[in-house]
Amino acid sequence: MALGQYHKADSVLHRMDPRFKLVIAVVYMLVIFLANDAAGLVLVLAFLGVAVSLSGVPARLLVSGLRPVLVLVVFTFVVNLVFIRSGEPVVDIGPVSVTTGGLSTALFMATRLLALFVATALLGFTTSSVDLADGMEGLLAPFERFGVPAHELSMILSIALRFIPILTMEKDRIMRAQSARGADFETGNVITRFRAILPVLTPLFMSAFRHAEDLSTAMESRCYHGKEGRTRVKVLRPAARDWYAVAALALLGAALVALRTGAL
Amino acid sequence: MPIRFDHVTYAYPATRGGAQPALVDVDLTVADGEFLGVIGHTGSGKSTLIQHINGLLLPTTGRVTVDGIDLADRTARREVRRRVGLVFQYPEHQLFADTVAEDVAFGPRALGLPAGEIEQLVITALERVGLDFCEVGHRSPFELSGGQMRRVAIAGVLATRPGTLVLDEPMAGLDPVGRGAMRELLRTLHHQGLTVIMVSHDMEDVAALADRVLVLRNGAVFACGTTSDVFSHHAELREIGLGVPRAALFAARLAARGVVLHAHPLTVEALADAIASACTSHREVG
Ligand SMILES: Nc1ncnc2c1ncn2[C@@H]1O[C@H](COP(=O)(O)OP(=O)(O)O)[C@@H](O)[C@H]1O
Ligand SMILES: [Mg+2]
């Protein structure tokens, strides 16, 4: 969802080595699940808050990027609130009753989910598709000796990301063109709706093939022939900020483990 | 079927609240049987404007009516979609069916026209764009030439027998021969009584075809008037990055050197006539 909606800016997060960013994002998402009390949750959110404030991504943009998944967060909250029956009852209105256990679980689940989404969105906003692909290639490089085509995979990823907005636009265009001819995408049952997709899908595939052909011609005419002998404009080299980020994450992890085991 | 734009302003949802709207307070009337050319710089709102004519986009403020039907009304919109045929830019990219005949029949089917009439509608529509049903009807649209594919796409729009045809840059990407043929096709359709609204980059095409020209600039109406009137304002058009037809430019250069023609020629043919008659009268005077 957030991938491909890069926000151009010059922040610490933008300048970070994408390999580090990717690993840190993934590990952070796992670490979130170590938090099982209020203090842990606060730490998790604080870490994220610092990252957001360092990212140079306007809050408005972040919120609008998260709007589609907010439904899921609210849904999670409500379901947990209503169905978890442990603890003392807090509110009791007719058939709906809320218990302390339900309230805390709901808060936990919703917050964790939100943190997951914010972290993903942040990664997408601060990492261009080129950087993302470079990062992935860098991370996969060690596995090349086992036959993993790291360069090809990352090239595929970056091209795919690049074409998401283009094909989305194309889809809108085709849908409008077919609506102008009387196609109806808004009403009808499942079957009629499914049939309505065909006049969109065929032209969309044609256009994807057209783009693919153009792109491969363009790449070949610039002598692209895969990884062999290819040098980079931007060589990935970890800087101090990358190690600071790792240290911060390690601290967070240690604190959460300590909280869990009762050492704090 | 008069088309009315009543103080229409439109902002795309993505830019709402922020940037300048794509259309700003557009007021416009297109009369029955008219050929209106729409010109303007890239991003001036031409494509946005024409998508209002059949309700694909609805004004943020203001009103669009076709034949008195307000497009804000959802049920009426379907009827308007039948009356107004909209041909997008590169319409050949919307073809999808296995055969040309199937593709042209898509519109009439989708609008629920009686099945018995559809074949006849398809035959007529193909004929109107200069294609023979027996020859191309059973073929895949994707094995035709680019120019033919575009004709098939236009036939697909004509198949519902609209009274108004709206085209977004119908000549884009055609070679000179295809261009000439498309011009001829549009002229014929217009003479058959269709109201035509054509967005174009090419001043020669507009000069050759349009009765009236609408000039857009940053989403607002910059000028609107008869073709010869609009193209007589060379300096203003140049200022907003638009040209004028070569014939008009030539006449203006002649005038600057003291040779005043008595007509405002817009096409090479008209220019030749005007120069010839100027020469004749010159000889008579001399
Ligand atoms: N789908 C869209 N979403 C947001 N803005 C758009 C969209 N389509 C066009 N615009 C903007 O609206 C303005 C007018 O565009 P358009 O009508 O396509 O101009 P034209 O056809 O004259 O080149 C431009 O500034 C363009 O960037
Ligand atoms: Mg356009």
XYZ file of C-alpha atoms and ligand atoms in Angstrom:
578
model
C 0.000 0.000 0.000
C 2.612 2.543 0.978
C 5.207 1.217 -1.421
C 5.566 3.341 -4.498
C 4.309 6.509 -2.838
C 7.703 8.008 -2.212
C 7.868 11.484 -0.700
C 10.904 13.342 -1.938
C 12.751 15.111 0.853
C 16.222 15.353 2.315
C 16.089 13.835 5.781
C 18.250 11.501 7.819
C 15.850 8.700 7.035
C 16.012 9.433 3.330
C 19.799 9.355 3.401
C 20.015 6.092 5.302
C 21.433 3.043 3.605
C 18.376 1.242 2.192
C 19.762 -2.139 3.265
C 19.810 -0.978 6.868
C 16.424 0.629 6.535
C 14.873 -2.553 5.212
C 16.373 -4.748 7.918
C 15.536 -2.274 10.659
C 11.944 -1.952 9.454
C 11.457 -5.715 9.370
C 13.091 -6.277 12.757
C 11.086 -3.416 14.268
C 7.878 -5.017 13.067
C 8.871 -8.223 14.859
C 10.014 -6.404 17.976
C 6.609 -4.741 18.272
C 5.208 -8.069 19.360
C 7.562 -8.222 22.336
C 5.638 -5.362 23.949
C 2.969 -6.757 26.234
C 2.324 -3.959 28.684
C 1.727 -0.229 28.658
C 5.374 0.684 29.228
C 6.469 -1.508 26.320
C 3.876 -0.001 24.070
C 5.037 3.492 24.962
C 8.616 2.562 24.065
C 7.528 1.072 20.747
C 5.550 4.188 19.890
C 8.313 6.514 21.070
C 10.781 4.815 18.730
C 8.345 5.243 15.880
C 7.623 8.853 16.874
C 11.308 9.730 16.705
C 11.566 8.042 13.311
C 8.542 9.968 12.006
C 9.870 13.288 13.260
C 13.252 12.586 11.644
C 11.672 11.529 8.350
C 10.625 14.909 7.019
C 7.323 13.378 5.913
C 4.448 15.790 6.637
C 1.975 14.338 9.135
C -0.879 15.162 6.766
C 0.671 12.972 4.079
C 1.276 10.134 6.514
C -2.313 10.237 7.714
C -3.731 10.309 4.196
C -1.456 7.412 3.246
C -2.833 5.418 6.170
C -6.476 6.195 5.569
C -7.172 2.983 3.608
C -5.887 0.757 6.422
C -7.471 2.757 9.225
C -10.652 0.773 8.663
C -8.766 -2.388 9.532
C -7.360 -0.842 12.701
C -10.786 0.326 13.843
C -12.279 -3.048 12.986
C -9.610 -4.843 15.033
C -10.264 -2.523 17.937
C -14.015 -3.028 17.896
C -13.855 -6.803 17.479
C -11.455 -7.211 20.382
C -13.444 -4.799 22.485
C -16.702 -6.659 22.001
C -15.569 -10.270 21.990
C -12.983 -10.459 24.719
C -14.710 -11.251 27.973
C -11.915 -11.363 30.544
C -11.493 -8.937 33.457
C -13.972 -6.621 35.164
C -16.911 -5.184 33.257
C -16.440 -1.473 32.548
C -19.492 -0.466 30.528
C -22.672 -2.466 30.227
C -25.269 -1.208 27.764
C -27.819 -3.909 26.988
C -26.270 -6.576 24.767
C -22.932 -4.767 24.520
C -20.648 -4.969 27.464
C -17.022 -4.039 27.676
C -14.553 -5.545 30.077
C -11.165 -4.313 31.217
C -9.561 -7.283 29.484
C -11.360 -6.441 26.251
C -10.389 -2.807 26.461
C -6.707 -3.463 27.023
C -6.486 -6.190 24.365
C -8.301 -3.962 21.894
C -5.943 -1.094 22.611
C -2.916 -3.348 22.286
C -3.919 -4.980 19.058
C -4.999 -1.750 17.417
C -1.872 0.098 18.462
C 0.433 -2.682 17.303
C -1.342 -2.855 13.995
C -1.135 0.899 13.608
C 2.581 0.824 14.422
C 3.055 -1.857 11.770
C 1.322 0.231 9.167
C 3.076 3.456 10.108
C 6.444 1.716 9.900
C 5.647 0.310 6.457
C 4.357 3.659 5.251
C 7.444 5.401 6.578
C 9.679 2.988 4.713
C 7.714 3.680 1.528
C 7.712 7.441 1.959
C 11.436 7.708 2.626
C 12.761 5.126 0.165
C 12.569 5.604 -3.575
C 11.856 2.507 -5.633
C 15.421 2.614 -6.948
C 16.833 2.685 -3.410
C 14.481 -0.068 -2.343
C 15.601 -2.282 -5.198
C 19.258 -1.481 -4.488
C 18.741 -2.339 -0.857
C 17.115 -5.615 -1.717
C 19.869 -6.477 -4.134
C 22.475 -5.688 -1.494
C 20.736 -7.915 1.023
C 20.323 -10.756 -1.439
C 23.873 -10.515 -2.796
C 25.344 -13.008 -0.288
C 22.868 -15.622 -1.501
C 23.973 -15.293 -5.093
C 26.434 -18.148 -4.664
C 23.463 -20.385 -3.943
C 21.896 -19.405 -7.243
C 19.614 -16.566 -6.099
C 19.417 -14.080 -8.997
C 19.725 -11.020 -6.747
C 20.232 -8.484 -9.503
C 17.373 -9.757 -11.648
C 14.995 -9.912 -8.695
C 15.742 -6.363 -7.676
C 15.434 -5.136 -11.264
C 12.033 -6.816 -11.469
C 11.021 -5.226 -8.183
C 12.044 -1.739 -9.199
C 10.326 -1.994 -12.571
C 7.166 -3.338 -10.955
C 7.118 -0.512 -8.429
C 7.763 2.015 -11.153
C 4.780 0.779 -13.132
C 2.201 0.644 -10.345
C 1.190 4.304 -10.686
C 1.382 4.191 -14.479
C -0.859 1.164 -14.770
C -3.242 2.582 -12.176
C -3.624 5.691 -14.290
C -4.068 3.574 -17.376
C -6.760 1.514 -15.666
C -8.665 4.685 -14.746
C -8.400 5.922 -18.302
C -9.680 2.685 -19.798
C -12.520 2.464 -17.291
C -13.603 5.961 -18.182
C -13.370 5.190 -21.888
C -15.576 2.124 -21.489
C -18.005 3.996 -19.224
C -18.326 6.573 -21.974
C -19.466 3.704 -24.205
C -22.088 2.742 -21.659
C -20.217 0.218 -19.522
C -21.479 0.151 -15.968
C -18.998 -0.646 -13.213
C -21.116 0.487 -10.313
C -24.279 -1.565 -10.292
C -25.255 -5.174 -10.882
C -24.534 -8.490 -9.208
C -21.218 -10.320 -8.965
C -21.520 -11.929 -12.395
C -22.410 -8.793 -14.329
C -19.680 -6.927 -12.491
C -17.189 -9.615 -13.329
C -18.178 -9.454 -16.979
C -17.702 -5.690 -16.865
C -14.038 -6.214 -15.970
C -13.129 -7.897 -19.249
C -13.319 -4.743 -21.395
C -10.909 -3.172 -18.911
C -8.575 -6.104 -18.384
C -7.827 -6.819 -22.046
C -6.777 -3.243 -22.918
C -4.859 -3.059 -19.643
C -2.851 -6.165 -20.531
C -2.260 -4.825 -24.013
C -0.955 -1.629 -22.504
C 1.251 -3.481 -20.026
C 2.755 -5.484 -22.891
C 3.252 -2.295 -24.879
C 5.060 -0.697 -21.954
C 7.156 -3.808 -21.438
C 8.185 -3.853 -25.052
C 9.065 -0.149 -25.066
C 11.026 -0.520 -21.870
C 12.996 -3.528 -23.061
C 13.853 -1.708 -26.275
C 14.979 1.302 -24.278
C 17.074 -0.849 -21.953
C 18.668 -2.791 -24.779
C 19.469 0.328 -26.742
C 21.386 1.501 -23.681
C 23.296 -1.774 -23.733
C 21.734 -3.264 -20.638
C 22.679 -6.927 -20.465
C 22.194 -7.856 -16.854
C 24.530 -7.631 -13.932
C 27.761 -8.715 -15.612
C 30.254 -5.856 -15.558
C 27.712 -3.332 -14.356
C 28.928 -0.577 -12.064
C 26.813 1.636 -9.832
C 26.300 5.370 -9.666
C 25.486 5.092 -6.001
C 27.597 2.653 -4.052
C 25.903 1.622 -0.837
C 28.120 2.305 2.136
C 26.830 2.349 5.701
C 27.366 5.621 7.548
C 27.384 6.476 11.241
C 23.624 7.209 11.162
C 22.933 3.654 10.030
C 24.804 2.201 12.973
C 23.067 4.642 15.345
C 19.747 3.373 14.070
C 20.819 -0.217 14.643
C 21.928 0.692 18.155
C 18.619 2.404 18.873
C 16.703 -0.633 17.685
C 18.912 -2.943 19.746
C 18.232 -0.773 22.807
C 14.504 -0.923 22.147
C 14.660 -4.686 21.815
C 16.697 -5.060 24.999
C 14.340 -2.798 26.955
C 11.320 -4.755 25.778
C 12.917 -8.059 26.706
C 13.832 -6.648 30.091
C 10.257 -5.453 30.630
C 8.914 -8.849 29.683
C 11.206 -10.779 31.947
C 10.592 -8.340 34.750
C 14.190 -7.198 34.968
C 13.046 -3.563 34.746
C -28.996 19.228 -28.485
C -27.478 22.321 -26.939
C -24.763 21.710 -24.390
C -24.566 24.207 -21.545
C -21.727 24.767 -19.108
C -22.966 26.995 -16.348
C -20.086 28.468 -14.323
C -18.364 25.105 -14.051
C -15.416 24.729 -11.724
C -13.748 21.373 -11.252
C -10.918 20.293 -8.969
C -9.565 16.739 -9.117
C -10.055 14.955 -5.786
C -6.291 14.504 -5.430
C -5.646 18.241 -5.609
C -8.822 19.468 -3.946
C -8.238 22.191 -1.422
C -4.657 22.668 -2.522
C -3.679 23.617 -6.014
C -5.498 25.535 -8.697
C -8.628 23.720 -9.965
C -8.423 22.055 -13.386
C -11.421 24.088 -14.601
C -12.276 27.555 -13.368
C -15.698 29.111 -13.887
C -16.238 27.840 -17.415
C -19.321 29.195 -19.142
C -20.051 27.748 -22.541
C -22.869 26.921 -24.919
C -22.504 24.565 -27.853
C -25.370 24.744 -30.317
C -26.803 21.870 -32.352
C -24.871 21.027 -35.476
C -21.894 23.115 -34.513
C -18.234 22.121 -34.931
C -16.341 23.434 -31.927
C -12.564 23.268 -31.738
C -10.993 23.288 -28.275
C -7.397 24.427 -28.033
C -5.031 25.240 -25.201
C -1.634 24.453 -23.826
C -0.940 21.008 -22.317
C -2.579 20.923 -18.900
C -4.974 23.764 -19.695
C -7.974 21.550 -18.927
C -9.153 20.434 -22.369
C -9.506 16.755 -21.476
C -11.078 17.645 -18.149
C -13.612 19.883 -19.887
C -14.813 17.313 -22.378
C -15.248 14.605 -19.754
C -17.917 16.810 -18.228
C -20.048 16.595 -21.354
C -21.236 13.074 -20.601
C -20.911 13.091 -16.857
C -17.682 11.133 -16.468
C -16.618 14.030 -14.304
C -19.132 16.071 -12.351
C -18.569 19.763 -11.669
C -17.329 20.677 -8.209
C -19.502 23.770 -8.519
C -21.720 24.834 -11.378
C -23.885 22.813 -13.717
C -23.633 20.995 -17.031
C -26.784 20.320 -19.019
C -27.238 18.471 -22.285
C -30.557 19.086 -23.982
C -31.772 20.498 -20.717
C -30.870 17.293 -18.832
C -28.800 18.026 -15.756
C -25.877 15.625 -15.587
C -25.923 15.634 -11.810
C -28.910 13.306 -12.107
C -27.596 9.758 -12.037
C -30.378 8.093 -13.980
C -30.410 10.769 -16.665
C -26.687 10.350 -17.121
C -27.110 7.026 -18.896
C -29.373 8.604 -21.468
C -26.853 11.389 -21.991
C -24.065 8.813 -22.448
C -26.062 7.467 -25.379
C -26.617 10.903 -26.888
C -23.051 12.115 -26.467
C -20.302 9.927 -27.881
C -16.923 10.542 -26.290
C -13.791 9.407 -28.096
C -10.765 9.465 -25.818
C -7.213 10.139 -26.888
C -5.728 7.031 -28.542
C -9.141 5.328 -28.558
C -7.641 2.257 -30.225
C -6.221 1.391 -26.791
C -9.721 0.671 -25.521
C -10.417 -2.123 -28.037
C -10.802 -5.492 -26.354
C -13.130 -7.877 -28.182
C -12.231 -10.858 -30.365
C -13.720 -9.333 -33.475
C -14.274 -5.852 -34.792
C -18.029 -6.435 -34.924
C -18.109 -7.543 -31.277
C -16.175 -4.500 -30.185
C -18.400 -2.062 -32.036
C -21.438 -3.824 -30.591
C -20.206 -3.296 -27.034
C -21.716 0.169 -26.622
C -25.208 -0.650 -27.928
C -25.277 -3.836 -25.805
C -24.093 -2.063 -22.669
C -26.766 0.582 -23.123
C -29.376 -2.124 -23.524
C -30.472 -1.418 -27.092
C -32.669 -4.160 -28.608
C -30.557 -7.155 -29.671
C -32.291 -7.359 -33.048
C -31.106 -3.896 -34.027
C -27.526 -4.267 -32.955
C -26.137 -5.877 -36.086
C -27.605 -3.153 -38.257
C -26.177 -0.492 -35.919
C -22.746 -2.108 -36.210
C -22.918 -2.274 -40.005
C -23.958 1.378 -40.242
C -21.367 2.570 -37.741
C -18.534 0.807 -39.579
C -19.794 2.183 -42.854
C -19.799 5.716 -41.449
C -16.105 5.464 -40.619
C -15.353 4.017 -44.043
C -14.928 0.365 -43.092
C -16.739 -2.544 -44.656
C -18.529 -4.885 -42.246
C -18.036 -7.933 -44.487
C -14.367 -7.184 -44.874
C -13.292 -6.347 -41.317
C -16.257 -7.319 -39.131
C -15.023 -10.830 -38.377
C -11.358 -9.899 -37.994
C -9.529 -9.253 -34.737
C -9.202 -5.516 -34.131
C -5.578 -6.106 -33.175
C -4.542 -7.213 -36.655
C -5.663 -3.938 -38.247
C -3.417 -0.968 -38.926
C -3.221 1.855 -36.394
C -5.440 4.144 -38.435
C -8.017 1.418 -38.968
C -8.055 0.560 -35.272
C -8.817 4.173 -34.494
C -11.686 4.068 -36.982
C -13.048 0.946 -35.345
C -12.897 2.677 -31.961
C -14.764 5.684 -33.349
C -17.321 3.330 -34.908
C -17.751 1.804 -31.453
C -18.779 5.219 -30.192
C -20.962 6.024 -33.199
C -22.782 2.704 -32.858
C -25.144 4.072 -30.235
C -26.124 6.807 -32.713
C -25.141 9.815 -30.626
C -26.126 13.301 -31.767
C -22.900 14.767 -30.482
C -19.404 13.450 -31.033
C -16.651 14.613 -28.713
C -13.064 13.755 -29.619
C -9.877 14.228 -27.613
C -6.991 14.809 -30.012
C -8.259 12.442 -32.695
C -5.255 13.055 -34.952
C -2.576 12.329 -32.338
C 0.013 9.888 -33.611
C -1.361 9.599 -37.140
C 0.824 9.975 -40.217
C -0.003 12.745 -42.727
C -2.181 10.438 -44.829
C -4.056 9.192 -41.769
C -4.469 12.778 -40.624
C -5.966 13.827 -43.911
C -8.324 10.872 -43.851
C -9.373 11.612 -40.273
C -10.056 15.236 -41.216
C -12.187 14.044 -44.088
C -14.042 11.627 -41.819
C -14.808 14.298 -39.233
C -15.956 16.724 -41.913
C -18.302 14.099 -43.346
C -19.721 13.227 -39.928
C -20.307 16.902 -39.241
C -22.070 17.339 -42.578
C -24.298 14.393 -41.707
C -25.616 16.567 -38.905
C -23.508 15.570 -35.900
C -22.491 18.200 -33.407
C -18.718 17.801 -33.132
C -16.433 18.972 -30.363
C -12.768 18.354 -31.105
C -9.792 18.918 -28.861
C -6.676 19.500 -30.894
C -3.083 20.580 -30.696
C -2.925 21.334 -34.342
C -4.155 24.741 -35.416
C -4.349 23.633 -39.052
C -6.836 20.903 -38.148
C -8.939 23.327 -36.127
C -8.809 25.956 -38.870
C -9.832 23.428 -41.505
C -12.765 21.994 -39.548
C -14.145 24.158 -36.770
C -16.875 26.812 -36.928
C -16.030 28.080 -33.488
C -12.985 27.828 -31.275
C -12.691 27.716 -27.510
C -9.300 28.643 -26.091
C -8.517 27.425 -22.587
C -5.794 28.738 -20.381
C -5.087 27.348 -16.907
C -8.578 25.913 -16.804
C -10.355 29.175 -17.630
C -11.893 30.342 -20.895
C -9.301 32.577 -22.518
C -11.278 33.214 -25.693
C -14.294 31.806 -27.469
C -15.552 32.881 -30.853
C -15.686 32.112 -34.536
C -12.584 30.451 -35.907
C -11.500 33.407 -38.005
C -12.122 35.770 -35.114
C -10.073 33.775 -32.616
C -7.213 33.200 -35.041
C -7.001 36.901 -35.862
C -5.580 37.503 -32.385
C -2.066 36.342 -33.195
C -0.270 38.213 -30.458
C -2.557 37.080 -27.637
C -2.417 33.475 -28.765
C 1.348 33.568 -29.056
C 1.537 34.997 -25.566
C -0.128 31.921 -24.108
C 2.069 29.610 -26.136
C -0.298 28.816 -28.979
C 0.230 29.297 -32.677
C -2.101 30.322 -35.449
C -2.652 28.524 -38.756
C 0.145 29.062 -41.257
C -2.216 30.724 -43.710
C -3.276 33.309 -41.144
C 0.347 33.945 -40.260
C 1.241 34.344 -43.910
C -1.601 36.825 -44.411
C -0.441 38.791 -41.378
C 3.119 38.943 -42.704
C 1.794 40.143 -46.055
C -0.224 42.815 -44.283
C 2.864 43.933 -42.376
C 4.524 44.499 -45.733
C 1.574 46.494 -47.009
C -0.358 43.803 -48.863
C -3.764 43.693 -47.198
C -6.000 40.784 -48.111
C -9.724 41.333 -47.868
C -10.529 38.014 -46.252
C -9.067 36.282 -43.193
C -7.737 33.117 -44.774
C -7.273 30.193 -42.380
C -6.406 27.426 -44.791
C -3.901 27.272 -47.602
C -6.758 27.072 -50.117
C -8.444 30.170 -48.714
C -5.094 31.960 -48.683
C -4.505 31.151 -52.328
C -7.979 32.440 -53.185
C -7.460 35.634 -51.215
C -4.095 36.322 -52.833
C -5.513 35.581 -56.274
C -8.418 37.952 -55.795
C -6.085 40.623 -54.394
C -3.918 40.274 -57.492
C -6.941 40.474 -59.774
C -8.311 43.619 -58.133
C -4.806 45.109 -58.132
C -4.591 44.525 -61.845
C -8.014 46.047 -62.401
C -7.102 49.132 -60.394
C -3.726 49.372 -62.115
N -6.602 12.336 -12.861
C -6.092 13.508 -12.481
N -5.828 13.751 -11.176
C -5.347 14.935 -10.765
N -5.071 15.961 -11.581
C -5.290 15.796 -12.895
C -5.816 14.567 -13.420
N -5.932 14.694 -14.765
C -5.516 15.932 -15.065
N -5.129 16.603 -13.955
C -4.649 18.000 -13.891
O -5.654 18.846 -14.379
C -5.121 19.840 -15.221
C -5.782 19.783 -16.586
O -5.451 18.577 -17.218
P -6.045 18.115 -18.602
O -7.505 18.361 -18.602
O -5.585 16.731 -18.850
O -5.345 19.116 -19.616
P -5.146 19.021 -21.190
O -6.014 17.929 -21.714
O -5.512 20.376 -21.678
O -3.683 18.745 -21.417
C -3.622 19.599 -15.273
O -3.015 20.484 -14.371
C -3.467 18.179 -14.814
O -2.256 18.017 -14.126
Mg -5.491 16.155 -22.760
